[in-house]
Amino acid sequence: SRILPVHSPVPDPPSARRKLIGVIFAFSAAISYGTSQVLTRSATDETAPLVGAFIALFFGTLGFAILSARTLVRHRATRDNLAKGIPFVIGGGLFSAGGVMLMFLALQRGEVVTVSPVLATNPLFTLAFAIVMLRGVERVTPRIAAGAGLVVLGVVILSVV
């Protein structure tokens, strides 16, 4: 049984091209996030963590508003479906904001080379929550779980050695 009511049918498996584009976006996000951690660490000596998190989230929100406004204006279906997903989007935003604030606090108190690998354990939590909350929508195969585990294991080995 699902914890959250998800009304989407199981999507068709993505094509090889779509998977490749997804991986490219994922690596781009990893590069962006890694860069943001180093920049954040550089600022934590000069800025209170919660103020820094607020500023980062403000400009992130501003950027998203600019990028998403065009989509909302052009695609009526997006506007109509927005109401269905808004509680999930709000919840995701709150958790994301909490993650950013906690990252600022962690980087203020620790070294980026130690904190960053710990932050990189998030795929384990993503998989665990996907198994519980997205049952019937997303398939988490043993191969995917093993791959995420190996990534995290590699990160742990790099941070300990």
mmCIF file of C-alpha atoms in Angstrom:
data_model
loop_
_atom_site.group_PDB
_atom_site.id
_atom_site.type_symbol
_atom_site.label_atom_id
_atom_site.label_comp_id
_atom_site.label_asym_id
_atom_site.label_seq_id
_atom_site.Cartn_x
_atom_site.Cartn_y
_atom_site.Cartn_z
ATOM 1 C CA SER A 1 0.000 0.000 0.000
ATOM 2 C CA ARG A 2 1.137 3.531 -0.740
ATOM 3 C CA ILE A 3 1.586 6.235 1.843
ATOM 4 C CA LEU A 4 0.948 9.122 -0.539
ATOM 5 C CA PRO A 5 -1.889 9.118 -3.076
ATOM 6 C CA VAL A 6 -0.205 9.177 -6.447
ATOM 7 C CA HIS A 7 -2.614 9.348 -9.355
ATOM 8 C CA SER A 8 -0.188 8.809 -12.203
ATOM 9 C CA PRO A 9 -0.134 5.556 -14.159
ATOM 10 C CA VAL A 10 3.121 3.686 -14.531
ATOM 11 C CA PRO A 11 4.919 5.454 -17.379
ATOM 12 C CA ASP A 12 6.274 3.664 -20.417
ATOM 13 C CA PRO A 13 9.982 2.834 -20.166
ATOM 14 C CA PRO A 14 12.050 5.721 -21.529
ATOM 15 C CA SER A 15 13.924 5.373 -24.805
ATOM 16 C CA ALA A 16 17.716 5.067 -24.847
ATOM 17 C CA ARG A 17 17.993 8.686 -26.039
ATOM 18 C CA ARG A 18 15.751 9.925 -23.249
ATOM 19 C CA LYS A 19 17.781 7.961 -20.684
ATOM 20 C CA LEU A 20 21.000 9.483 -22.018
ATOM 21 C CA ILE A 21 19.552 12.993 -21.807
ATOM 22 C CA GLY A 22 18.467 12.232 -18.235
ATOM 23 C CA VAL A 23 21.990 11.130 -17.323
ATOM 24 C CA ILE A 24 23.461 14.268 -18.911
ATOM 25 C CA PHE A 25 21.079 16.425 -16.876
ATOM 26 C CA ALA A 26 21.941 14.442 -13.723
ATOM 27 C CA PHE A 27 25.679 15.009 -14.222
ATOM 28 C CA SER A 28 25.010 18.684 -14.932
ATOM 29 C CA ALA A 29 23.026 18.908 -11.692
ATOM 30 C CA ALA A 30 25.852 17.170 -9.805
ATOM 31 C CA ILE A 31 28.369 19.671 -11.191
ATOM 32 C CA SER A 32 26.084 22.574 -10.261
ATOM 33 C CA TYR A 33 25.443 21.223 -6.782
ATOM 34 C CA GLY A 34 29.127 20.484 -6.180
ATOM 35 C CA THR A 35 30.038 24.000 -7.270
ATOM 36 C CA SER A 36 27.359 25.454 -4.997
ATOM 37 C CA GLN A 37 28.822 23.594 -1.996
ATOM 38 C CA VAL A 38 32.271 25.052 -2.566
ATOM 39 C CA LEU A 39 30.832 28.538 -3.057
ATOM 40 C CA THR A 40 28.682 28.083 0.040
ATOM 41 C CA ARG A 41 31.673 26.998 2.111
ATOM 42 C CA SER A 42 33.517 30.105 0.947
ATOM 43 C CA ALA A 43 30.662 32.269 2.252
ATOM 44 C CA THR A 44 30.014 30.621 5.624
ATOM 45 C CA ASP A 45 32.807 32.521 7.383
ATOM 46 C CA GLU A 46 31.265 35.831 6.293
ATOM 47 C CA THR A 47 27.543 35.026 6.418
ATOM 48 C CA ALA A 48 25.299 33.436 9.041
ATOM 49 C CA PRO A 49 24.166 30.039 7.682
ATOM 50 C CA LEU A 50 20.455 30.785 7.785
ATOM 51 C CA VAL A 51 20.937 34.164 6.103
ATOM 52 C CA GLY A 52 23.086 32.515 3.440
ATOM 53 C CA ALA A 53 20.474 29.795 2.919
ATOM 54 C CA PHE A 54 17.771 32.452 2.573
ATOM 55 C CA ILE A 55 19.777 34.379 -0.019
ATOM 56 C CA ALA A 56 20.590 31.208 -1.972
ATOM 57 C CA LEU A 57 16.970 30.042 -1.950
ATOM 58 C CA PHE A 58 15.705 33.517 -2.863
ATOM 59 C CA PHE A 59 17.860 33.720 -5.971
ATOM 60 C CA GLY A 60 17.120 30.105 -6.815
ATOM 61 C CA THR A 61 13.401 30.828 -6.555
ATOM 62 C CA LEU A 62 13.770 33.959 -8.649
ATOM 63 C CA GLY A 63 15.562 31.963 -11.347
ATOM 64 C CA PHE A 64 12.931 29.239 -11.299
ATOM 65 C CA ALA A 65 10.133 31.813 -11.467
ATOM 66 C CA ILE A 66 11.638 33.326 -14.583
ATOM 67 C CA LEU A 67 12.163 29.931 -16.222
ATOM 68 C CA SER A 68 8.762 28.465 -15.308
ATOM 69 C CA ALA A 69 6.621 31.529 -16.094
ATOM 70 C CA ARG A 70 6.894 30.909 -19.820
ATOM 71 C CA THR A 71 5.845 27.275 -19.398
ATOM 72 C CA LEU A 72 2.808 28.178 -17.302
ATOM 73 C CA VAL A 73 1.682 30.803 -19.807
ATOM 74 C CA ARG A 74 2.118 28.560 -22.860
ATOM 75 C CA HIS A 75 0.804 25.229 -21.543
ATOM 76 C CA ARG A 76 -2.741 25.221 -20.222
ATOM 77 C CA ALA A 77 -2.451 21.512 -19.308
ATOM 78 C CA THR A 78 0.401 22.392 -16.954
ATOM 79 C CA ARG A 79 -1.783 24.981 -15.189
ATOM 80 C CA ASP A 80 -4.715 22.561 -14.952
ATOM 81 C CA ASN A 81 -2.590 19.745 -13.521
ATOM 82 C CA LEU A 82 -0.746 22.028 -11.113
ATOM 83 C CA ALA A 83 -3.496 21.844 -8.490
ATOM 84 C CA LYS A 84 -3.215 18.058 -8.285
ATOM 85 C CA GLY A 85 0.492 18.110 -7.560
ATOM 86 C CA ILE A 86 0.766 21.283 -5.491
ATOM 87 C CA PRO A 87 0.814 19.553 -2.061
ATOM 88 C CA PHE A 88 3.695 17.369 -3.233
ATOM 89 C CA VAL A 89 5.552 20.339 -4.709
ATOM 90 C CA ILE A 90 5.121 22.315 -1.479
ATOM 91 C CA GLY A 91 6.356 19.355 0.565
ATOM 92 C CA GLY A 92 9.333 18.897 -1.740
ATOM 93 C CA GLY A 93 10.134 22.600 -1.508
ATOM 94 C CA LEU A 94 10.021 22.543 2.289
ATOM 95 C CA PHE A 95 12.337 19.535 2.451
ATOM 96 C CA SER A 96 14.641 21.105 -0.121
ATOM 97 C CA ALA A 97 14.802 24.360 1.839
ATOM 98 C CA GLY A 98 15.535 22.388 4.996
ATOM 99 C CA GLY A 99 18.310 20.560 3.166
ATOM 100 C CA VAL A 100 19.868 23.820 2.008
ATOM 101 C CA MET A 101 19.749 25.311 5.502
ATOM 102 C CA LEU A 102 21.253 22.171 7.030
ATOM 103 C CA MET A 103 23.938 22.140 4.334
ATOM 104 C CA PHE A 104 24.901 25.724 5.245
ATOM 105 C CA LEU A 105 25.111 24.763 8.916
ATOM 106 C CA ALA A 106 27.169 21.654 8.112
ATOM 107 C CA LEU A 107 29.566 23.590 5.893
ATOM 108 C CA GLN A 108 30.004 26.278 8.532
ATOM 109 C CA ARG A 109 31.065 23.692 11.095
ATOM 110 C CA GLY A 110 32.894 21.190 8.896
ATOM 111 C CA GLU A 111 35.174 21.008 5.894
ATOM 112 C CA VAL A 112 33.654 20.834 2.432
ATOM 113 C CA VAL A 113 35.763 17.746 1.632
ATOM 114 C CA THR A 114 34.104 15.923 4.550
ATOM 115 C CA VAL A 115 30.595 17.361 4.400
ATOM 116 C CA SER A 116 30.134 16.924 0.650
ATOM 117 C CA PRO A 117 30.548 13.125 0.657
ATOM 118 C CA VAL A 118 28.052 12.829 3.502
ATOM 119 C CA LEU A 119 25.594 14.924 1.498
ATOM 120 C CA ALA A 120 26.211 12.554 -1.401
ATOM 121 C CA THR A 121 24.470 9.741 0.506
ATOM 122 C CA ASN A 122 21.129 11.223 -0.550
ATOM 123 C CA PRO A 123 20.526 8.517 -3.218
ATOM 124 C CA LEU A 124 20.007 5.996 -0.433
ATOM 125 C CA PHE A 125 17.256 8.130 1.057
ATOM 126 C CA THR A 126 15.785 8.826 -2.374
ATOM 127 C CA LEU A 127 15.570 5.102 -3.103
ATOM 128 C CA ALA A 128 14.087 4.296 0.297
ATOM 129 C CA PHE A 129 11.417 6.980 -0.042
ATOM 130 C CA ALA A 130 10.717 6.018 -3.678
ATOM 131 C CA ILE A 131 10.145 2.402 -2.644
ATOM 132 C CA VAL A 132 7.653 3.492 0.004
ATOM 133 C CA MET A 133 5.949 6.480 -1.622
ATOM 134 C CA LEU A 134 6.119 5.773 -5.346
ATOM 135 C CA ARG A 135 5.208 2.094 -5.333
ATOM 136 C CA GLY A 136 3.410 1.353 -8.578
ATOM 137 C CA VAL A 137 4.754 4.507 -10.226
ATOM 138 C CA GLU A 138 8.520 3.960 -10.200
ATOM 139 C CA ARG A 139 10.327 0.635 -10.264
ATOM 140 C CA VAL A 140 13.369 0.319 -8.033
ATOM 141 C CA THR A 141 15.104 -2.818 -9.212
ATOM 142 C CA PRO A 142 17.844 -4.621 -7.298
ATOM 143 C CA ARG A 143 20.282 -3.405 -9.976
ATOM 144 C CA ILE A 144 19.339 0.250 -9.334
ATOM 145 C CA ALA A 145 19.594 -0.222 -5.566
ATOM 146 C CA ALA A 146 22.993 -1.914 -5.928
ATOM 147 C CA GLY A 147 24.230 0.901 -8.175
ATOM 148 C CA ALA A 148 23.171 3.547 -5.655
ATOM 149 C CA GLY A 149 24.832 1.566 -2.895
ATOM 150 C CA LEU A 150 28.083 1.358 -4.856
ATOM 151 C CA VAL A 151 28.049 5.113 -5.501
ATOM 152 C CA VAL A 152 27.597 5.807 -1.810
ATOM 153 C CA LEU A 153 30.228 3.212 -0.882
ATOM 154 C CA GLY A 154 32.679 4.907 -3.249
ATOM 155 C CA VAL A 155 31.937 8.271 -1.677
ATOM 156 C CA VAL A 156 32.470 6.845 1.809
ATOM 157 C CA ILE A 157 35.773 5.275 0.791
ATOM 158 C CA LEU A 158 36.954 8.564 -0.717
ATOM 159 C CA SER A 159 36.008 10.534 2.379
ATOM 160 C CA VAL A 160 37.574 8.121 4.874
ATOM 161 C CA VAL A 161 40.845 7.493 3.049
#
